[in-house]
Coordinates of C-alpha atoms in Angstrom, one line a residue:
X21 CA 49.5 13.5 67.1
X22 CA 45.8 14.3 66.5
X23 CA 44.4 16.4 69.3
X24 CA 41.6 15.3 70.9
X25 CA 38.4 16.8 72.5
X26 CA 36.7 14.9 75.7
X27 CA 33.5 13.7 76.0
X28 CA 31.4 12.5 78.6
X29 CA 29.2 9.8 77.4
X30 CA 27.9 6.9 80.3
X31 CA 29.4 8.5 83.5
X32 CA 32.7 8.2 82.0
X33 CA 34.9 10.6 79.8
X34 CA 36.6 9.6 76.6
X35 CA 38.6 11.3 73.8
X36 CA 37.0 12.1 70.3
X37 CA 39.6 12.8 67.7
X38 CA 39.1 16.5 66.8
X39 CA 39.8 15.5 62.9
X40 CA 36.9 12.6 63.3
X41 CA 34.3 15.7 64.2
X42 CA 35.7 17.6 61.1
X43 CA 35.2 15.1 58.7
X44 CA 31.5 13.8 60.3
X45 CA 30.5 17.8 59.7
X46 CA 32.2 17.9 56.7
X47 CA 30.5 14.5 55.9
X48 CA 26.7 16.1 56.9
X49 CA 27.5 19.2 54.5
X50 CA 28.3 17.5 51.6
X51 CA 24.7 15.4 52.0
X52 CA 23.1 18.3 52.6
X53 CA 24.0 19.4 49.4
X54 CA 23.2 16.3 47.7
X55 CA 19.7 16.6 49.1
X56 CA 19.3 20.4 48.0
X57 CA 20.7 19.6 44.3
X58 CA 18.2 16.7 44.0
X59 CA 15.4 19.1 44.7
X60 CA 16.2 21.5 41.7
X61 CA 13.3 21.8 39.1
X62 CA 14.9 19.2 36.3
X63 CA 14.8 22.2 34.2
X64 CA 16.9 24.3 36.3
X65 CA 19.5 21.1 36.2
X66 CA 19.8 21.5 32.6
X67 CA 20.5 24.7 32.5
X68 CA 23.1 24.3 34.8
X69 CA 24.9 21.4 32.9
X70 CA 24.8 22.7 30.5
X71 CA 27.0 26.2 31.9
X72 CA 29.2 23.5 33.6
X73 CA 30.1 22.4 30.2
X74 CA 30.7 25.6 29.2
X75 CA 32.8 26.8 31.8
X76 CA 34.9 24.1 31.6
X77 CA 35.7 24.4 28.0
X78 CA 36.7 28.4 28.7
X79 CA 38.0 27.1 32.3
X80 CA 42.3 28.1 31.9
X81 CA 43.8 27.1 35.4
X82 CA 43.8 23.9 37.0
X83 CA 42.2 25.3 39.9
X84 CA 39.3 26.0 37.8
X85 CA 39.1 22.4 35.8
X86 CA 39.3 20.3 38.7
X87 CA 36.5 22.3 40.4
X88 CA 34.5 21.9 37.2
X89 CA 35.0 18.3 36.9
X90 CA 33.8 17.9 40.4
X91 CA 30.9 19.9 39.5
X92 CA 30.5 17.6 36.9
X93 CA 30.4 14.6 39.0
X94 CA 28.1 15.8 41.7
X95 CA 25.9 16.2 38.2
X96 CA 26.3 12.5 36.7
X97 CA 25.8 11.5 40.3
X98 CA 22.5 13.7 40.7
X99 CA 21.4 12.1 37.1
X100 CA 21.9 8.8 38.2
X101 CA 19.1 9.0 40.7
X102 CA 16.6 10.5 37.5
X103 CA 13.9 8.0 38.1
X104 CA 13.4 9.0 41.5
X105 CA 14.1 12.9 40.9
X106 CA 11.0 12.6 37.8
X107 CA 8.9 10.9 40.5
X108 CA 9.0 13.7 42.6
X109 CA 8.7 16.3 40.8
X110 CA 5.7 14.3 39.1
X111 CA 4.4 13.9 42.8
X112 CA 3.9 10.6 42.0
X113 CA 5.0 7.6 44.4
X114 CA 6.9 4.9 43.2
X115 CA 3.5 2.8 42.8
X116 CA 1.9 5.2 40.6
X117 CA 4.8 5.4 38.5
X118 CA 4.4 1.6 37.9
X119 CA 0.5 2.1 37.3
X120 CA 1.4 4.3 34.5
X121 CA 4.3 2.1 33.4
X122 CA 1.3 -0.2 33.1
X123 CA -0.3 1.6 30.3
X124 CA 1.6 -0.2 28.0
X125 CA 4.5 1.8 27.3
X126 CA 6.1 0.9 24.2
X127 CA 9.7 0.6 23.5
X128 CA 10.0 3.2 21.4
X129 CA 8.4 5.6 23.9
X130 CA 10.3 4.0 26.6
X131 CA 13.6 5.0 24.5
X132 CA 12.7 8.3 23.7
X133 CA 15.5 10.9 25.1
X134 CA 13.3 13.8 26.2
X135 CA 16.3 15.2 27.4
X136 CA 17.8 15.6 23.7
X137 CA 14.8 16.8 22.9
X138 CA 14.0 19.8 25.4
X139 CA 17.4 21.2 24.6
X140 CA 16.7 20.9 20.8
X141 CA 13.9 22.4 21.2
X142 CA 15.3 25.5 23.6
X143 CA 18.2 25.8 21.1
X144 CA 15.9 26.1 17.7
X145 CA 12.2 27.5 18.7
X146 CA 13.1 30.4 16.8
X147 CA 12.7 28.6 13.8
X148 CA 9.1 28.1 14.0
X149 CA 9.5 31.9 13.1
X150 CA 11.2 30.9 9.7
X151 CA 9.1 28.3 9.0
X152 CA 5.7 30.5 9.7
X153 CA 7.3 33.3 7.4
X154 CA 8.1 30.6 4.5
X155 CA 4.4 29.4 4.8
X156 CA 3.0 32.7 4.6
X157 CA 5.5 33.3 1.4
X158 CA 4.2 30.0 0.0
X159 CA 0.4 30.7 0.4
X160 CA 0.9 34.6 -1.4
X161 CA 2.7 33.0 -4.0
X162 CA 0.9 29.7 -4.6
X163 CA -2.2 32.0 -4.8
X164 CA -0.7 34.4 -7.5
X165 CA 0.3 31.0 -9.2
X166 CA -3.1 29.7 -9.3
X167 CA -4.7 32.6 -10.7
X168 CA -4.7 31.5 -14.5
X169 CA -4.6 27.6 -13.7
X170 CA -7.0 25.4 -13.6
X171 CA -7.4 24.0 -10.1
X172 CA -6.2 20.6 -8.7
X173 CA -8.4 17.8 -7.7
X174 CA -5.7 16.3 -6.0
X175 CA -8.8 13.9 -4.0
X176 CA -6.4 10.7 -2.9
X177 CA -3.7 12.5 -1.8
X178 CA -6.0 14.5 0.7
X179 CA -7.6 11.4 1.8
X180 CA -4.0 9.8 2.2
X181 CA -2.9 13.3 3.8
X182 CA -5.9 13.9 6.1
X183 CA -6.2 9.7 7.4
X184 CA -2.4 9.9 8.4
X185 CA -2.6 12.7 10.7
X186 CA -6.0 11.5 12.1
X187 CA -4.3 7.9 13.2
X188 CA -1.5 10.2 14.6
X189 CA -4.2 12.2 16.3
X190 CA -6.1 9.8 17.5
X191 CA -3.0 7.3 18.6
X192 CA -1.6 11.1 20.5
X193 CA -5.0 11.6 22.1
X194 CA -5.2 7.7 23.3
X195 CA -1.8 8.2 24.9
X196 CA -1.7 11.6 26.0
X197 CA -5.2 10.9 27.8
X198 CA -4.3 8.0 29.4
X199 CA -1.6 9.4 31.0
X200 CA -3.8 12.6 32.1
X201 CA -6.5 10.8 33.1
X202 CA -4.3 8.7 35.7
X203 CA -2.9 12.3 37.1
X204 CA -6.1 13.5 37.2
X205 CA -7.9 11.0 39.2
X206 CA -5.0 10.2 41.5
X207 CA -3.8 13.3 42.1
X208 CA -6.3 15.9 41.0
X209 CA -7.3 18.8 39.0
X210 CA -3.9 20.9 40.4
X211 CA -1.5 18.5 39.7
X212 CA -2.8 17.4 36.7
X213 CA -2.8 21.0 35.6
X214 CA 1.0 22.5 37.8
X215 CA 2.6 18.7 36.5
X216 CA 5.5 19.2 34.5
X217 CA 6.2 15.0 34.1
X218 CA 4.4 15.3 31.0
X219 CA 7.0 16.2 29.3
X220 CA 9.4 13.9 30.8
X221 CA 7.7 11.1 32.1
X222 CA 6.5 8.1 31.1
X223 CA 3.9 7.0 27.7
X224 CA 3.1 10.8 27.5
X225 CA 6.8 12.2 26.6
X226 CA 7.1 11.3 23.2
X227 CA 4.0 12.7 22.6
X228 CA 4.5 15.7 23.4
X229 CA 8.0 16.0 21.8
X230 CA 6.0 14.6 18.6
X231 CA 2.5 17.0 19.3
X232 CA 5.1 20.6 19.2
X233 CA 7.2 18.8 16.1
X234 CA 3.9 18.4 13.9
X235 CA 2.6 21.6 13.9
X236 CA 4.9 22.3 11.0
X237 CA 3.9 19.4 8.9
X238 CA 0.1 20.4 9.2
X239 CA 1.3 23.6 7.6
X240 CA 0.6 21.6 4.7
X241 CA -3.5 21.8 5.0
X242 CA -3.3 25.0 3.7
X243 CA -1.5 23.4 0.6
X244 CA -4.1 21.7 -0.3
X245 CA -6.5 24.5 -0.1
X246 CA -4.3 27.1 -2.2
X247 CA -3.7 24.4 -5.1
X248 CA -7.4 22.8 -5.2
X249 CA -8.2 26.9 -5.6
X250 CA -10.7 26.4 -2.3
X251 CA -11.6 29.6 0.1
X252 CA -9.0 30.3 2.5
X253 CA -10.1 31.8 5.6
X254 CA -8.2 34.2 7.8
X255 CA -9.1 31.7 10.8
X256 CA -7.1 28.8 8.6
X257 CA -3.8 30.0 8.2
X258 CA -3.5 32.1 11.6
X259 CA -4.5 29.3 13.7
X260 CA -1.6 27.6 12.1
X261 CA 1.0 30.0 12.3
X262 CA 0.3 30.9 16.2
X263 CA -0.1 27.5 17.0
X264 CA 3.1 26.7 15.9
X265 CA 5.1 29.3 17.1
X266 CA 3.2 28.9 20.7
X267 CA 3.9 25.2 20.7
X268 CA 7.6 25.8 20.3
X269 CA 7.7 28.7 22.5
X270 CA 6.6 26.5 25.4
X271 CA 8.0 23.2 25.2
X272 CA 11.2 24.6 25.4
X273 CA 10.0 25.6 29.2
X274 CA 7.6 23.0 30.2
X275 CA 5.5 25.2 30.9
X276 CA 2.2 24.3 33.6
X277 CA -0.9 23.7 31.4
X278 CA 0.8 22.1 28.4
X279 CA -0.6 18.3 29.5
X280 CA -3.9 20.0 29.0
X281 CA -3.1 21.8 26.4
X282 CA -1.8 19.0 24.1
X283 CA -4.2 16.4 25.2
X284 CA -7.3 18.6 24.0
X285 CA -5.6 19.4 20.7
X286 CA -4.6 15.8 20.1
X287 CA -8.6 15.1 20.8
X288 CA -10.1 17.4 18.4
X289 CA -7.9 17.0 15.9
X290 CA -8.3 13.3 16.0
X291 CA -12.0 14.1 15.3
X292 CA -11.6 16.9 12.5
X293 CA -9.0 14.7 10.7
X294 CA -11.1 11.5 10.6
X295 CA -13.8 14.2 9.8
X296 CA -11.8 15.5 6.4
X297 CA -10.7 12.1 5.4
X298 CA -14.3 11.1 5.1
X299 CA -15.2 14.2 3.3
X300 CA -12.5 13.7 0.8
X301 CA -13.0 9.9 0.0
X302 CA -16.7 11.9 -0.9
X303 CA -18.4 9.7 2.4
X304 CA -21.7 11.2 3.5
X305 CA -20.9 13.0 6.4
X306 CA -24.2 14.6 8.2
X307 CA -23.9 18.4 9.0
X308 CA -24.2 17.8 12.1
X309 CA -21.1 16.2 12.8
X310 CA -19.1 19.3 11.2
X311 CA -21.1 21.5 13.6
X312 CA -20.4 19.4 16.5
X313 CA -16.3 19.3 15.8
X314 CA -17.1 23.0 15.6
X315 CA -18.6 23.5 19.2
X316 CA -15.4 20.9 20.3
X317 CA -13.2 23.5 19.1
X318 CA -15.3 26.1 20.8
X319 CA -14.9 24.3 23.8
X320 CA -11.3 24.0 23.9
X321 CA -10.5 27.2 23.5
X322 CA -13.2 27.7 26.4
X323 CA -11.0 25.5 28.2
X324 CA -7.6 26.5 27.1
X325 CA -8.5 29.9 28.8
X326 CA -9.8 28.1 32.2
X327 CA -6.3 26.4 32.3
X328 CA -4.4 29.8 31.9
X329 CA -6.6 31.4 34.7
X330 CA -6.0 28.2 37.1
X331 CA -2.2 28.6 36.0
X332 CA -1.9 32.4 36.9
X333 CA -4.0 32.1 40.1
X334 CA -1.8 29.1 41.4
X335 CA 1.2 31.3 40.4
X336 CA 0.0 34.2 42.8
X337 CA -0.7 32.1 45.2
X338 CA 2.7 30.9 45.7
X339 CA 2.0 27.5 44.9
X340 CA 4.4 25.0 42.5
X341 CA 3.2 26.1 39.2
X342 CA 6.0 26.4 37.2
X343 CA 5.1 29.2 34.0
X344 CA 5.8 32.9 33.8
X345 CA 3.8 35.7 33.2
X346 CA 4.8 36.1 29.4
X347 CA 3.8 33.1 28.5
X348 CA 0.0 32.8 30.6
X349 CA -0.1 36.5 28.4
X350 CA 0.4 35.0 24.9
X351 CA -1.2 32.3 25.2
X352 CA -4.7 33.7 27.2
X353 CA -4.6 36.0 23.9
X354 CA -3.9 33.3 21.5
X355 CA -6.9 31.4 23.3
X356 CA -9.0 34.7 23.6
X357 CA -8.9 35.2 19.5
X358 CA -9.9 31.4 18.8
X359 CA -12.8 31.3 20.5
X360 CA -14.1 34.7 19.1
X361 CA -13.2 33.6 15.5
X362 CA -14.6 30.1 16.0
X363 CA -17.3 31.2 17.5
X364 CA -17.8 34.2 14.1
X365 CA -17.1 30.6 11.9
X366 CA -19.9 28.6 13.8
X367 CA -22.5 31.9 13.2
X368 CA -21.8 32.0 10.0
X369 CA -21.0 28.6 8.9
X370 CA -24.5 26.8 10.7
X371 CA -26.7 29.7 11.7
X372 CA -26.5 32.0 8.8
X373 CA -26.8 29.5 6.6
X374 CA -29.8 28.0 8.1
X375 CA -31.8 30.9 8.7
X376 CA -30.9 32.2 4.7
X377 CA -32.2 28.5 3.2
X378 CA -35.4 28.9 5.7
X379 CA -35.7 32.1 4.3
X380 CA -35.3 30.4 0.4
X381 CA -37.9 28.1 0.9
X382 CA -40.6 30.1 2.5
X383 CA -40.1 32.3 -1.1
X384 CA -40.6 29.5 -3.2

């Protein structure tokens, strides 16, 4: 016989089944839980899956595999509710979501497994160190190479070379600017800035997966400009390489600031690369333009070190900004040395120049 407790409930007392009260607290815990798991940073989640599927495999009793599987249902029952877990941590309501669903998402950014990608991404940055090394190994060599050849013209292929990666630019700058814009004007400068959905959520996902991913293609720039015997700056082929291995570094953390960081890329490279293509189909193209992609890239670095200030500040503040300390250092540096070279480039490039052919005329 179950015992039972009594209650008084109306004037009158009745009996409560002792094991009814076990199972209603026991009931409460386990939703408790629920409701604390669901509020885990996704990236946190991950993590943990993936050590659940790792303990498993090492797991030797049964005692320990049964409590790993039921880890590992409370998980596939947590990832059911995704959508609503990404809107969230997005701090987006279920309207906005649909608003941004609105912007046309296509299919193939719809099926895009962000998921896949992050953990590709976590498991190979260190790569981008390989790949930077193998470029650098490539530039010294081609150079030696091209010492007693003539150089290349090689004009179509840099036209066909610089168009494609401005339609990808400006297609990535479309997207990824859409998708800012809308956090930005319904939710503000903060969460537009502290929003890690950018690299999960909708439209702006796969271009973020695809923004980190082509920084090893445009290696390739420099290909050109070793072969065609063309000056190579210092500013050319370091920008790449840190680029690169930033990129990688910090999608593999979602790091606060990335939205920003992307989108701005995305938009002056959209420029630059329409900018080359012109230039090597042997178009026109007024100085002024080249200064003005100049002063964008000026800008964004300008920028790219407001966003790291915003980042650290919200971070000391104890706000939801989710970077470390590590990674505002790298890349406030990274940002730091653009602008001072870009801004040495833009001296040289427009001002010198100007004030030398001034100089040249008033002597003839």
């Amino acid at each position: 016989q179950r015992s039972a407790k009594p209650v008084r409930k109306g004037g009158s007392i009745i009996a409560q089944p002792e094991r009814a009260c076990t199972r209603a607290r026991a009931h409460t815990h386990t939703r408790a839980h629920i409701y604390h798991t669901h509020h885990i940073p996704i990236s946190h989640r991950r993590i943990s899956q993936h050590t659940h599927s790792l303990s498993l495999s090492h797991a030797h009793t049964e005692g320990e595999k049964d409590r790993y599987r039921g880890a590992e249902k409370r998980r596939k029952k947590i990832k059911s509710n995704a959508p609503k877990i990404k809107a969230e941590v997005a701090g987006v309501s279920h309207a906005g979501i649909m608003s941004v669903l609105a912007l046309q998402e296509y299919e193939f950014e719809r099926q895009f497994n962000e998921d896949e990608a992050i953990r590709w991404m976590q498991e190979n940055w260190k790569k981008s160190f390989l790949f930077s090394a193998l470029y650098a190994a490539c530039i010294l060599g081609g150079r030696h190479l091209m010492k007693q050849r003539e150089k290349f013209e090689l004009r179509k292929p840099l036209v066909v070379w610089s168009l494609t990666l401005a339609v990808f630019s400006i297609f990535g700058a479309i997207r990824t600017g859409s998708y800012m814009t809308f956090i930005l004007m319904t939710k503000g400068l903060k969460q537009s800035v502290c929003d890690q959905s950018f690299y999960n959520g909708p439209v702006s996902k796969f271009w973020a997966y695809a923004f980190v991913l082509s920084k090893a293609p445009e290696l390739g720039d420099t290909l050109f400009i070793v072969l065609r015997k063309q000056k190579l700056m210092f500013l050319h082929w370091y920008h790449h390489i840190t680029v690169l291995l930033y990129s990688w570094y910090s999608y593999k953390d979602m790091v606060a600031g990335g939205g920003w960081f992307m989108t701005m890329n995305y938009l002056v490279h959209a420029v630059m690369y329409s900018y080359y293509a012109l230039k090597a189909a042997r178009f026109k193209v007024s100085r002024k333009f080249a200064m003005f992609i100049t002063l964008t890239q000026i800008t964004q670095m300008l920028m790219g070190c407001v966003v790291n200030y915003l980042v650290y500040q919200w971070m000391q503040q104890g706000h939801e900004c989710p970077s470390h300390f590590q990674n505002i250092l790298w890349s406030s540096l990274m940002y730091l040395s653009y602008f001072v070279l870009f801004c040495q480039f833009f001296f040289e490039a427009y001002i010198n120049k100007t004030k030398s052919k001034n100089n040249t005329k008033k002597i003839q």
